[in-house]
Tab-separated table of C-alpha atoms in Angstrom:
chain	number	residue	atom	x	y	z
A	27	UNK	CA	37.427	-61.617	-7.276
A	28	UNK	CA	38.317	-58.811	-8.600
A	29	UNK	CA	36.611	-55.596	-7.752
A	30	UNK	CA	33.622	-55.058	-9.830
A	31	UNK	CA	32.825	-58.585	-8.817
A	32	UNK	CA	32.685	-57.892	-5.869
A	33	UNK	CA	30.220	-54.969	-6.343
A	34	UNK	CA	27.887	-56.943	-8.803
A	35	UNK	CA	27.646	-60.018	-6.070
A	36	UNK	CA	27.585	-56.951	-3.334
A	37	UNK	CA	24.574	-55.164	-5.407
A	38	UNK	CA	22.732	-59.017	-6.366
A	39	UNK	CA	22.706	-59.890	-2.247
A	40	UNK	CA	20.825	-56.788	-1.349
A	41	UNK	CA	18.752	-56.419	-4.114
A	42	UNK	CA	17.309	-60.335	-2.410
A	43	UNK	CA	16.739	-58.511	0.791
A	44	UNK	CA	14.964	-54.857	-0.896
A	45	UNK	CA	13.387	-53.625	2.129
A	46	UNK	CA	15.725	-54.604	4.876
A	47	UNK	CA	18.546	-52.897	2.942
A	48	UNK	CA	15.783	-50.146	2.762
A	49	UNK	CA	15.676	-50.250	6.373
A	50	UNK	CA	19.127	-50.902	7.233
A	51	UNK	CA	19.634	-47.235	5.181
A	52	UNK	CA	17.279	-45.194	6.801
A	53	UNK	CA	19.481	-44.613	10.047
A	54	UNK	CA	22.268	-42.746	7.549
A	55	UNK	CA	19.008	-41.337	5.150
A	56	UNK	CA	17.777	-39.430	8.346
A	57	UNK	CA	21.203	-38.442	9.447
A	58	UNK	CA	22.287	-36.999	5.995
A	59	UNK	CA	18.795	-35.726	4.531
A	60	UNK	CA	19.122	-33.663	8.133
A	61	UNK	CA	22.477	-32.403	7.835
A	62	UNK	CA	21.494	-31.389	3.857
A	63	UNK	CA	18.152	-29.710	5.049
A	64	UNK	CA	20.072	-27.589	7.381
A	65	UNK	CA	23.311	-27.001	5.715
A	66	UNK	CA	20.702	-25.656	2.058
A	67	UNK	CA	19.094	-23.002	4.681
A	68	UNK	CA	21.793	-22.373	6.365
A	69	UNK	CA	23.591	-21.075	2.527
A	70	UNK	CA	20.747	-20.205	1.618
A	71	UNK	CA	19.802	-17.407	4.788
A	72	UNK	CA	23.798	-16.328	4.547
A	73	UNK	CA	23.572	-15.538	-0.238
A	74	UNK	CA	19.759	-14.867	0.360
A	75	UNK	CA	21.219	-11.641	2.787
A	76	UNK	CA	24.397	-10.998	0.676
A	77	UNK	CA	22.648	-10.189	-3.021
A	78	UNK	CA	19.606	-8.208	-0.718
A	79	UNK	CA	22.512	-6.296	0.496
A	80	UNK	CA	23.755	-5.622	-3.021
A	81	UNK	CA	20.443	-5.017	-4.104
A	82	UNK	CA	20.630	-2.215	-1.329
A	83	UNK	CA	23.539	-0.888	-3.866
A	84	UNK	CA	27.031	0.144	-3.538
A	85	UNK	CA	28.194	-0.201	-0.345
A	86	UNK	CA	29.028	3.365	1.476
A	87	UNK	CA	30.495	4.000	5.097
A	88	UNK	CA	27.791	5.338	7.486
A	89	UNK	CA	29.546	7.927	10.265
A	90	UNK	CA	28.091	9.293	12.855
A	91	UNK	CA	28.562	11.669	16.609
A	92	UNK	CA	27.568	8.541	19.640
A	93	UNK	CA	27.639	8.544	22.927
A	94	UNK	CA	29.619	7.082	24.938
A	95	UNK	CA	29.663	4.601	27.973
A	96	UNK	CA	29.687	6.961	30.872
A	97	UNK	CA	27.173	9.636	29.808
A	98	UNK	CA	26.194	11.797	32.605
A	99	UNK	CA	23.623	13.683	30.759
A	100	UNK	CA	25.216	16.193	28.949
A	101	UNK	CA	23.363	17.516	25.438
A	102	UNK	CA	25.297	17.499	21.979
A	103	UNK	CA	26.933	21.145	22.063
A	104	UNK	CA	28.194	22.598	18.958
A	105	UNK	CA	32.071	21.417	19.225
A	106	UNK	CA	30.343	17.932	18.800
A	107	UNK	CA	28.425	17.697	16.186
A	108	UNK	CA	29.272	16.189	12.647
A	109	UNK	CA	29.289	19.280	9.990
A	110	UNK	CA	28.715	19.576	6.292
A	111	UNK	CA	32.261	22.086	6.538
A	112	UNK	CA	34.061	18.220	8.054
A	113	UNK	CA	32.958	16.251	6.155
A	114	UNK	CA	33.679	18.010	2.695
A	115	UNK	CA	37.446	18.893	4.566
A	116	UNK	CA	38.313	14.998	5.076
A	117	UNK	CA	36.872	13.909	0.923
A	118	UNK	CA	39.325	17.423	-0.217
A	119	UNK	CA	42.241	15.957	1.427
A	120	UNK	CA	41.860	12.753	-0.724
A	121	UNK	CA	41.077	14.064	-4.180
A	122	UNK	CA	39.511	11.056	-6.719
A	123	UNK	CA	39.637	8.445	-3.383
A	124	UNK	CA	36.571	9.805	-0.777
A	125	UNK	CA	33.402	10.634	-2.255
A	126	UNK	CA	29.936	11.871	0.242
A	127	UNK	CA	26.234	12.004	0.222
A	128	UNK	CA	23.832	13.211	2.686
A	129	UNK	CA	20.199	14.342	2.939
A	130	UNK	CA	18.598	16.377	5.449
A	131	UNK	CA	14.897	17.620	5.620
A	132	UNK	CA	13.784	21.526	4.078
A	133	UNK	CA	10.263	21.305	4.999
A	134	UNK	CA	6.795	20.734	3.684
A	135	UNK	CA	5.871	22.532	0.596
A	136	UNK	CA	2.287	23.820	-0.539
A	137	UNK	CA	1.705	23.225	-3.974
A	138	UNK	CA	-1.435	24.784	-6.297
A	139	UNK	CA	-1.792	22.330	-9.288
A	140	UNK	CA	-3.036	22.902	-12.812
A	141	UNK	CA	-6.065	22.880	-11.498
A	142	UNK	CA	-6.173	25.353	-8.931
A	143	UNK	CA	-6.330	22.874	-7.220
A	144	UNK	CA	-3.708	22.223	-3.054
A	145	UNK	CA	-1.961	19.202	-2.361
A	146	UNK	CA	0.785	19.044	-0.332
A	147	UNK	CA	4.654	17.880	-0.264
A	148	UNK	CA	7.800	17.179	1.146
A	149	UNK	CA	11.462	18.847	0.264
A	150	UNK	CA	14.564	16.569	0.528
A	151	UNK	CA	17.735	17.787	-0.358
A	152	UNK	CA	19.971	15.444	-1.237
A	153	UNK	CA	24.277	15.524	-2.510
A	154	UNK	CA	24.861	14.325	-5.672
A	155	UNK	CA	25.243	10.697	-4.728
A	156	UNK	CA	23.143	10.115	-3.902
A	157	UNK	CA	20.602	8.271	-6.458
A	158	UNK	CA	24.431	6.559	-6.677
A	159	UNK	CA	23.092	2.698	-5.185
A	160	UNK	CA	21.655	0.716	-8.016
A	161	UNK	CA	18.364	0.504	-6.575
A	162	UNK	CA	17.584	4.273	-6.279
A	163	UNK	CA	18.450	4.413	-10.322
A	164	UNK	CA	16.237	1.591	-11.534
A	165	UNK	CA	13.586	3.624	-10.057
A	166	UNK	CA	14.300	6.981	-12.196
A	167	UNK	CA	11.873	6.178	-15.088
A	168	UNK	CA	12.357	9.686	-17.387
A	169	UNK	CA	15.118	11.792	-17.377
A	170	UNK	CA	17.858	11.860	-14.324
A	171	UNK	CA	18.454	12.974	-10.663
A	172	UNK	CA	20.446	16.163	-9.414
A	173	UNK	CA	23.910	16.047	-10.333
A	174	UNK	CA	26.988	17.048	-8.453
A	175	UNK	CA	27.557	20.057	-10.783
A	176	UNK	CA	24.158	20.870	-9.979
A	177	UNK	CA	24.385	20.843	-6.008
A	178	UNK	CA	27.777	22.373	-6.607
A	179	UNK	CA	25.970	24.719	-8.681
A	180	UNK	CA	22.927	25.068	-6.716
A	181	UNK	CA	20.731	24.577	-9.826
A	182	UNK	CA	17.586	24.809	-9.176
A	183	UNK	CA	16.760	20.745	-10.275
A	184	UNK	CA	14.826	18.270	-8.650
A	185	UNK	CA	13.637	15.119	-9.008
A	186	UNK	CA	9.582	13.822	-8.804
A	187	UNK	CA	7.497	10.521	-8.525
A	188	UNK	CA	5.100	9.689	-11.156
A	189	UNK	CA	2.316	10.502	-8.650
A	190	UNK	CA	3.226	14.406	-7.651
A	191	UNK	CA	3.707	14.085	-11.686
A	192	UNK	CA	0.112	13.230	-11.135
A	193	UNK	CA	-1.358	15.323	-8.557
A	194	UNK	CA	0.547	18.880	-10.344
A	195	UNK	CA	-0.101	18.148	-14.492
A	196	UNK	CA	-2.425	15.110	-14.608
A	197	UNK	CA	0.442	13.596	-16.059
A	198	UNK	CA	3.361	11.937	-16.514
A	199	UNK	CA	4.275	12.744	-19.989
A	200	UNK	CA	5.951	15.710	-21.088
A	201	UNK	CA	6.925	17.082	-17.743
A	202	UNK	CA	10.336	17.670	-17.907
A	203	UNK	CA	11.427	21.164	-17.539
A	204	UNK	CA	8.433	21.953	-16.243
A	205	UNK	CA	8.797	24.608	-13.198
A	206	UNK	CA	7.193	24.201	-10.142
A	207	UNK	CA	6.385	27.256	-7.385
A	208	UNK	CA	7.799	25.287	-3.692
A	209	UNK	CA	5.537	27.861	-1.082
A	210	UNK	CA	6.859	26.474	1.776
A	211	UNK	CA	5.711	26.582	5.537
A	212	UNK	CA	8.408	27.284	7.481
A	213	UNK	CA	11.481	28.215	4.631
A	214	UNK	CA	12.252	30.012	2.319
A	215	UNK	CA	9.649	29.363	-0.845
A	216	UNK	CA	11.692	27.621	-4.410
A	217	UNK	CA	11.037	27.459	-7.622
A	218	UNK	CA	12.607	24.441	-8.664
A	219	UNK	CA	12.628	22.669	-12.978
A	220	UNK	CA	11.329	18.900	-12.717
A	221	UNK	CA	14.850	17.091	-14.657
A	222	UNK	CA	13.597	13.685	-13.715
A	223	UNK	CA	11.065	11.288	-12.241
A	224	UNK	CA	11.456	8.306	-9.991
A	225	UNK	CA	8.763	5.781	-9.730
A	226	UNK	CA	7.820	4.302	-6.038
A	227	UNK	CA	8.086	0.900	-4.555
A	228	UNK	CA	4.934	-1.065	-3.072
A	229	UNK	CA	6.837	-0.323	-0.018
A	230	UNK	CA	7.390	3.650	-0.448
A	231	UNK	CA	3.900	3.135	-1.839
A	232	UNK	CA	2.674	1.425	1.454
A	233	UNK	CA	4.671	4.136	3.211
A	234	UNK	CA	3.271	7.109	1.873
A	235	UNK	CA	-0.282	5.303	1.717
A	236	UNK	CA	-0.565	5.657	-1.718
A	237	UNK	CA	-2.704	2.626	-2.605
A	238	UNK	CA	-4.878	3.577	1.081
A	239	UNK	CA	-5.915	7.619	0.207
A	240	UNK	CA	-9.760	8.532	-0.650
A	241	UNK	CA	-7.972	10.873	-2.746
A	242	UNK	CA	-4.838	11.825	-4.687
A	243	UNK	CA	-4.184	15.101	-3.470
A	244	UNK	CA	-3.978	13.718	0.393
A	245	UNK	CA	-1.058	12.519	-0.483
A	246	UNK	CA	2.568	13.939	0.455
A	247	UNK	CA	5.050	12.691	-2.229
A	248	UNK	CA	8.645	13.169	-1.824
A	249	UNK	CA	10.738	15.872	-3.981
A	250	UNK	CA	14.384	15.957	-4.050
A	251	UNK	CA	16.279	18.507	-5.047
A	252	UNK	CA	20.377	19.692	-4.065
A	253	UNK	CA	22.105	19.694	-1.285
A	254	UNK	CA	23.643	22.794	-1.280
A	255	UNK	CA	20.343	24.752	-3.203
A	256	UNK	CA	18.799	24.947	0.054
A	257	UNK	CA	21.831	25.352	1.949
A	258	UNK	CA	21.535	28.150	-0.055
A	259	UNK	CA	17.672	29.153	0.246
A	260	UNK	CA	18.007	28.884	3.896
A	261	UNK	CA	20.860	31.376	4.300
A	262	UNK	CA	23.673	29.258	6.033
A	263	UNK	CA	26.764	27.689	5.242
A	264	UNK	CA	28.217	24.457	5.530
A	265	UNK	CA	29.898	25.734	8.886
A	266	UNK	CA	26.218	26.352	9.832
A	267	UNK	CA	25.369	22.724	8.448
A	268	UNK	CA	24.900	19.862	11.475
A	269	UNK	CA	24.823	16.758	10.509
A	270	UNK	CA	22.526	13.284	11.701
A	271	UNK	CA	24.665	11.415	9.402
A	272	UNK	CA	26.901	11.400	6.266
A	273	UNK	CA	27.649	8.458	4.424
A	274	UNK	CA	31.263	8.201	2.628
A	275	UNK	CA	31.827	6.300	-0.650
A	276	UNK	CA	35.477	4.746	-1.952
A	277	UNK	CA	36.611	4.546	-5.489
A	278	UNK	CA	39.775	3.821	-7.433
A	279	UNK	CA	42.256	2.118	-5.828
A	280	UNK	CA	40.766	2.824	-1.870
A	281	UNK	CA	38.604	0.402	-0.292
A	282	UNK	CA	36.988	-0.214	3.054
A	283	UNK	CA	39.650	-0.195	5.011
A	284	UNK	CA	41.540	2.813	3.531
A	285	UNK	CA	38.738	4.951	3.839
A	286	UNK	CA	38.305	3.952	7.617
A	287	UNK	CA	42.069	5.496	8.716
A	288	UNK	CA	40.878	8.726	6.376
A	289	UNK	CA	38.279	9.384	8.729
A	290	UNK	CA	39.918	7.855	12.224
A	291	UNK	CA	42.791	9.651	11.395
A	292	UNK	CA	40.755	13.064	10.741
A	293	UNK	CA	38.358	12.865	13.451
A	294	UNK	CA	40.890	12.059	16.250
A	295	UNK	CA	41.890	15.235	16.626
A	296	UNK	CA	38.169	16.573	16.982
A	297	UNK	CA	37.272	14.375	18.928
A	298	UNK	CA	40.396	13.125	21.904
A	299	UNK	CA	39.205	15.385	24.347
A	300	UNK	CA	35.555	14.951	24.246
A	301	UNK	CA	35.087	12.508	26.915
A	302	UNK	CA	31.282	12.746	26.447
A	303	UNK	CA	30.790	11.848	22.791
A	304	UNK	CA	32.909	10.228	19.745
A	305	UNK	CA	32.438	9.453	15.915
A	306	UNK	CA	30.965	6.284	14.776
A	307	UNK	CA	31.483	4.022	11.621
A	308	UNK	CA	28.601	2.037	10.718
A	309	UNK	CA	30.172	-1.240	8.042
A	310	UNK	CA	28.110	-2.945	6.181
A	311	UNK	CA	29.921	-5.252	5.022
A	312	UNK	CA	31.388	-5.554	8.454
A	313	UNK	CA	28.484	-6.210	9.894
A	314	UNK	CA	26.822	-8.753	6.927
A	315	UNK	CA	30.128	-10.942	7.369
A	316	UNK	CA	29.235	-10.944	11.180
A	317	UNK	CA	25.945	-11.804	10.377
A	318	UNK	CA	27.272	-14.995	8.202
A	319	UNK	CA	30.429	-16.232	10.837
A	320	UNK	CA	27.080	-16.167	13.141
A	321	UNK	CA	24.920	-18.261	10.980
A	322	UNK	CA	27.875	-20.163	9.683
A	323	UNK	CA	28.394	-21.565	13.247
A	324	UNK	CA	24.998	-21.946	14.389
A	325	UNK	CA	24.196	-24.355	11.052
A	326	UNK	CA	28.443	-26.513	12.167
A	327	UNK	CA	26.381	-26.870	14.983
A	328	UNK	CA	23.478	-28.017	14.720
A	329	UNK	CA	24.612	-30.587	12.363
A	330	UNK	CA	27.099	-31.919	13.844
A	331	UNK	CA	24.092	-32.960	16.536
A	332	UNK	CA	22.577	-34.475	13.310
A	333	UNK	CA	25.260	-36.094	12.843
A	334	UNK	CA	24.876	-38.015	15.461
A	335	UNK	CA	22.361	-39.670	13.538
A	336	UNK	CA	24.684	-41.032	11.534
A	337	UNK	CA	26.436	-42.865	14.357
A	338	UNK	CA	23.061	-44.691	14.986
A	339	UNK	CA	22.727	-45.466	11.577
A	340	UNK	CA	25.502	-46.717	11.240
A	341	UNK	CA	25.256	-49.540	14.212
A	342	UNK	CA	22.597	-50.042	12.626
A	343	UNK	CA	24.371	-51.028	9.352
A	344	UNK	CA	26.579	-53.560	11.663
A	345	UNK	CA	24.132	-55.371	13.410
A	346	UNK	CA	22.055	-56.067	9.962
A	347	UNK	CA	25.645	-57.088	9.365
A	348	UNK	CA	26.039	-59.073	11.257
A	349	UNK	CA	22.332	-60.917	11.048
A	350	UNK	CA	23.630	-60.947	6.938
A	351	UNK	CA	26.443	-62.659	8.069
A	352	UNK	CA	24.617	-65.565	9.942
A	353	UNK	CA	22.011	-66.372	7.559
A	354	UNK	CA	25.040	-66.721	4.854
A	355	UNK	CA	27.499	-68.650	6.605
A	356	UNK	CA	26.622	-71.957	4.290
A	357	UNK	CA	27.512	-69.642	1.277
A	358	UNK	CA	30.878	-68.783	2.800
A	359	UNK	CA	31.802	-72.355	3.420
A	360	UNK	CA	30.660	-72.831	0.317
A	361	UNK	CA	33.030	-70.383	-1.690
A	362	UNK	CA	35.335	-70.748	0.673
A	363	UNK	CA	35.319	-74.642	-0.018
A	364	UNK	CA	36.146	-73.618	-3.602
A	365	UNK	CA	38.856	-71.465	-2.885
A	366	UNK	CA	38.341	-68.486	-2.062
A	367	UNK	CA	40.374	-66.128	-0.103
A	368	UNK	CA	39.771	-64.278	3.646
A	369	UNK	CA	40.609	-61.631	1.615
A	370	UNK	CA	37.918	-61.871	-0.591
A	371	UNK	CA	35.374	-62.897	1.923
A	372	UNK	CA	35.883	-59.638	3.595
A	373	UNK	CA	36.163	-57.017	0.682
A	374	UNK	CA	32.681	-58.443	-0.251
A	375	UNK	CA	30.925	-57.519	2.663
A	376	UNK	CA	33.120	-54.230	3.269
A	377	UNK	CA	31.592	-53.736	0.012
A	378	UNK	CA	27.775	-54.277	0.513
A	379	UNK	CA	28.010	-52.226	3.866
A	380	UNK	CA	29.536	-49.051	1.950
A	381	UNK	CA	27.260	-49.645	-1.305
A	382	UNK	CA	24.681	-49.717	1.926
A	383	UNK	CA	25.782	-46.701	3.186
A	384	UNK	CA	26.342	-44.745	-0.154
A	385	UNK	CA	23.374	-45.610	-2.014
A	386	UNK	CA	21.845	-43.920	1.610
A	387	UNK	CA	23.971	-40.900	1.424
A	388	UNK	CA	23.147	-40.053	-1.841
A	389	UNK	CA	19.229	-40.368	-1.153
A	390	UNK	CA	19.537	-38.605	2.028
A	391	UNK	CA	21.867	-35.606	-0.356
A	392	UNK	CA	18.524	-35.709	-2.866
A	393	UNK	CA	15.775	-35.556	-0.094
A	394	UNK	CA	18.083	-32.736	1.844
A	395	UNK	CA	18.149	-30.414	-1.578
A	396	UNK	CA	14.421	-30.900	-1.651
A	397	UNK	CA	13.700	-30.136	1.063
A	398	UNK	CA	15.572	-26.675	1.113
A	399	UNK	CA	13.813	-26.065	-1.926
A	400	UNK	CA	10.600	-27.005	-0.752
A	401	UNK	CA	11.057	-24.354	2.473
A	402	UNK	CA	12.516	-21.865	0.275
A	403	UNK	CA	8.733	-21.905	-1.270
A	404	UNK	CA	7.126	-22.076	1.780
A	405	UNK	CA	8.936	-19.127	2.653
A	406	UNK	CA	8.573	-16.612	-1.002
A	407	UNK	CA	4.789	-18.110	-0.080
A	408	UNK	CA	4.482	-16.488	3.086
A	409	UNK	CA	7.092	-13.469	2.524
A	410	UNK	CA	4.765	-12.891	-1.330
A	411	UNK	CA	1.367	-12.844	1.665
A	412	UNK	CA	2.007	-11.447	4.487
A	413	UNK	CA	4.660	-8.708	3.699
A	414	UNK	CA	4.421	-8.341	0.126
A	415	UNK	CA	6.239	-5.568	0.419
A	416	UNK	CA	9.069	-6.463	0.899
A	417	UNK	CA	9.562	-9.260	-1.477
A	418	UNK	CA	11.260	-7.310	-4.311
A	419	UNK	CA	13.556	-6.520	-1.544
A	420	UNK	CA	14.134	-9.569	-0.927
A	421	UNK	CA	15.688	-12.549	-3.187
A	422	UNK	CA	14.684	-15.544	-1.426
A	423	UNK	CA	17.612	-18.057	-3.941
A	424	UNK	CA	18.794	-21.932	-2.909
A	425	UNK	CA	21.978	-22.632	-2.522
A	426	UNK	CA	23.198	-25.929	-1.197
A	427	UNK	CA	26.648	-26.331	0.134
A	428	UNK	CA	28.359	-28.555	-2.148
A	429	UNK	CA	30.980	-28.876	0.283
A	430	UNK	CA	28.982	-30.543	3.073
A	431	UNK	CA	26.949	-32.403	-0.307
A	432	UNK	CA	31.107	-33.743	-0.816
A	433	UNK	CA	31.847	-34.397	2.563
A	434	UNK	CA	27.894	-35.933	4.105
A	435	UNK	CA	29.044	-38.641	1.505
A	436	UNK	CA	31.963	-38.513	1.606
A	437	UNK	CA	31.224	-39.967	5.761
A	438	UNK	CA	28.440	-42.363	4.810
A	439	UNK	CA	31.531	-43.886	2.969
A	440	UNK	CA	33.458	-44.024	6.004
A	441	UNK	CA	30.678	-44.838	8.128
A	442	UNK	CA	30.176	-48.405	5.718
A	443	UNK	CA	33.824	-48.924	6.237
A	444	UNK	CA	34.277	-48.132	9.917
A	445	UNK	CA	30.732	-50.588	10.786
A	446	UNK	CA	31.138	-53.052	8.440
A	447	UNK	CA	34.723	-53.516	9.005
A	448	UNK	CA	34.447	-55.820	12.017
A	449	UNK	CA	30.483	-58.242	10.768
A	450	UNK	CA	33.765	-58.492	7.133
A	451	UNK	CA	36.512	-59.657	9.189
A	452	UNK	CA	34.316	-62.625	11.423
A	453	UNK	CA	33.223	-63.609	7.491
A	454	UNK	CA	36.395	-63.895	6.595
A	455	UNK	CA	38.216	-65.563	9.500
A	456	UNK	CA	35.565	-68.172	9.403
A	457	UNK	CA	36.182	-71.781	9.533
A	458	UNK	CA	34.689	-73.405	6.286
A	459	UNK	CA	33.970	-77.172	8.015
A	460	UNK	CA	32.322	-75.018	10.783
A	461	UNK	CA	30.574	-73.272	8.020
A	462	UNK	CA	29.407	-76.124	5.844
A	463	UNK	CA	28.360	-77.972	8.673
A	464	UNK	CA	25.768	-74.427	9.858
A	465	UNK	CA	22.010	-75.348	9.720
């Protein structure tokens, strides 16, 4: 008997007892569906985190002074601080490879709009690379952000929000090129020309209470202008400018590891003899890699626990196959009397066991993927219902693990082979005379 005939007979035998065949598959279905559901959830979380970090934009290293574990209570002094001059000097030593961006609060400002009404704004000095990340660029609806040229030339340019335009002009149209005077509460007053208009995300609107403010003039929005222009207005030099942190980017052939080495080489002599403070380098990519590794370990551990149910399912398959052989003893005797070899009988029952497990595995895979899709829909619903302001930052995606699916199907087939071989061997070794006599 050839292989195809064995498969046909196996399906015909399983079709006779549909309910029993399904119940036999149930252990395999539950085990495989649990494994696929878990791996789909783990893979989807990993992909969602990755895509969310990608939306945040260009990956940069963040550097900032950090206190050592043996801190003895001393506060930060001038020699401990990170200054703009240090950052600029670092960049100048690696032209075309490193870039930097930073921002600093200039202060609150009073503005009088065209109707003579007063409202307030928050002034932020930013470097030219501040608006480079895609999530900032997509918020710009008119014009542009202050550029590196504006920063180096200490230009009096700024980018404001569409809400600011409504506050000042009563409209968002034809606002580019208009100059506005900002009366500062503590720092020097400054005149800035609008070169761009941006719109806020829902998260920013909630943070600024734009949607709940009783009056439009009660809302304080942000105005961004060149960092060096801010320093000039303050009358301070880069040496005197202390930074809480700075973002270091890289271009060309440089990568994050090379950038880290450049940073370490520059700041190591500066902080070498500092017993309290050191320069910390925060790498977003490295943290993402650690999170992904932890997720993978957890997913694998839980999947292995869930896969134990496959052993239970395999024992069930062996049990049913033994019962089936007992019921079909006379059939085995007749086939042997007609010339069937031990291998023919053995292969038929092994194929039946494999088909049961493989079919159960396929159903389990389908259920597992559907569970993953269902859970993603539930997660999206909960996100939009209870944290809608974060929804635009989180890109939920269902990513079934193809390797997990392939391994699950192969494991199902092996389960059929392993747990089906003993009953099949027992059937193949039956004495035809004893089998024919069996009632």
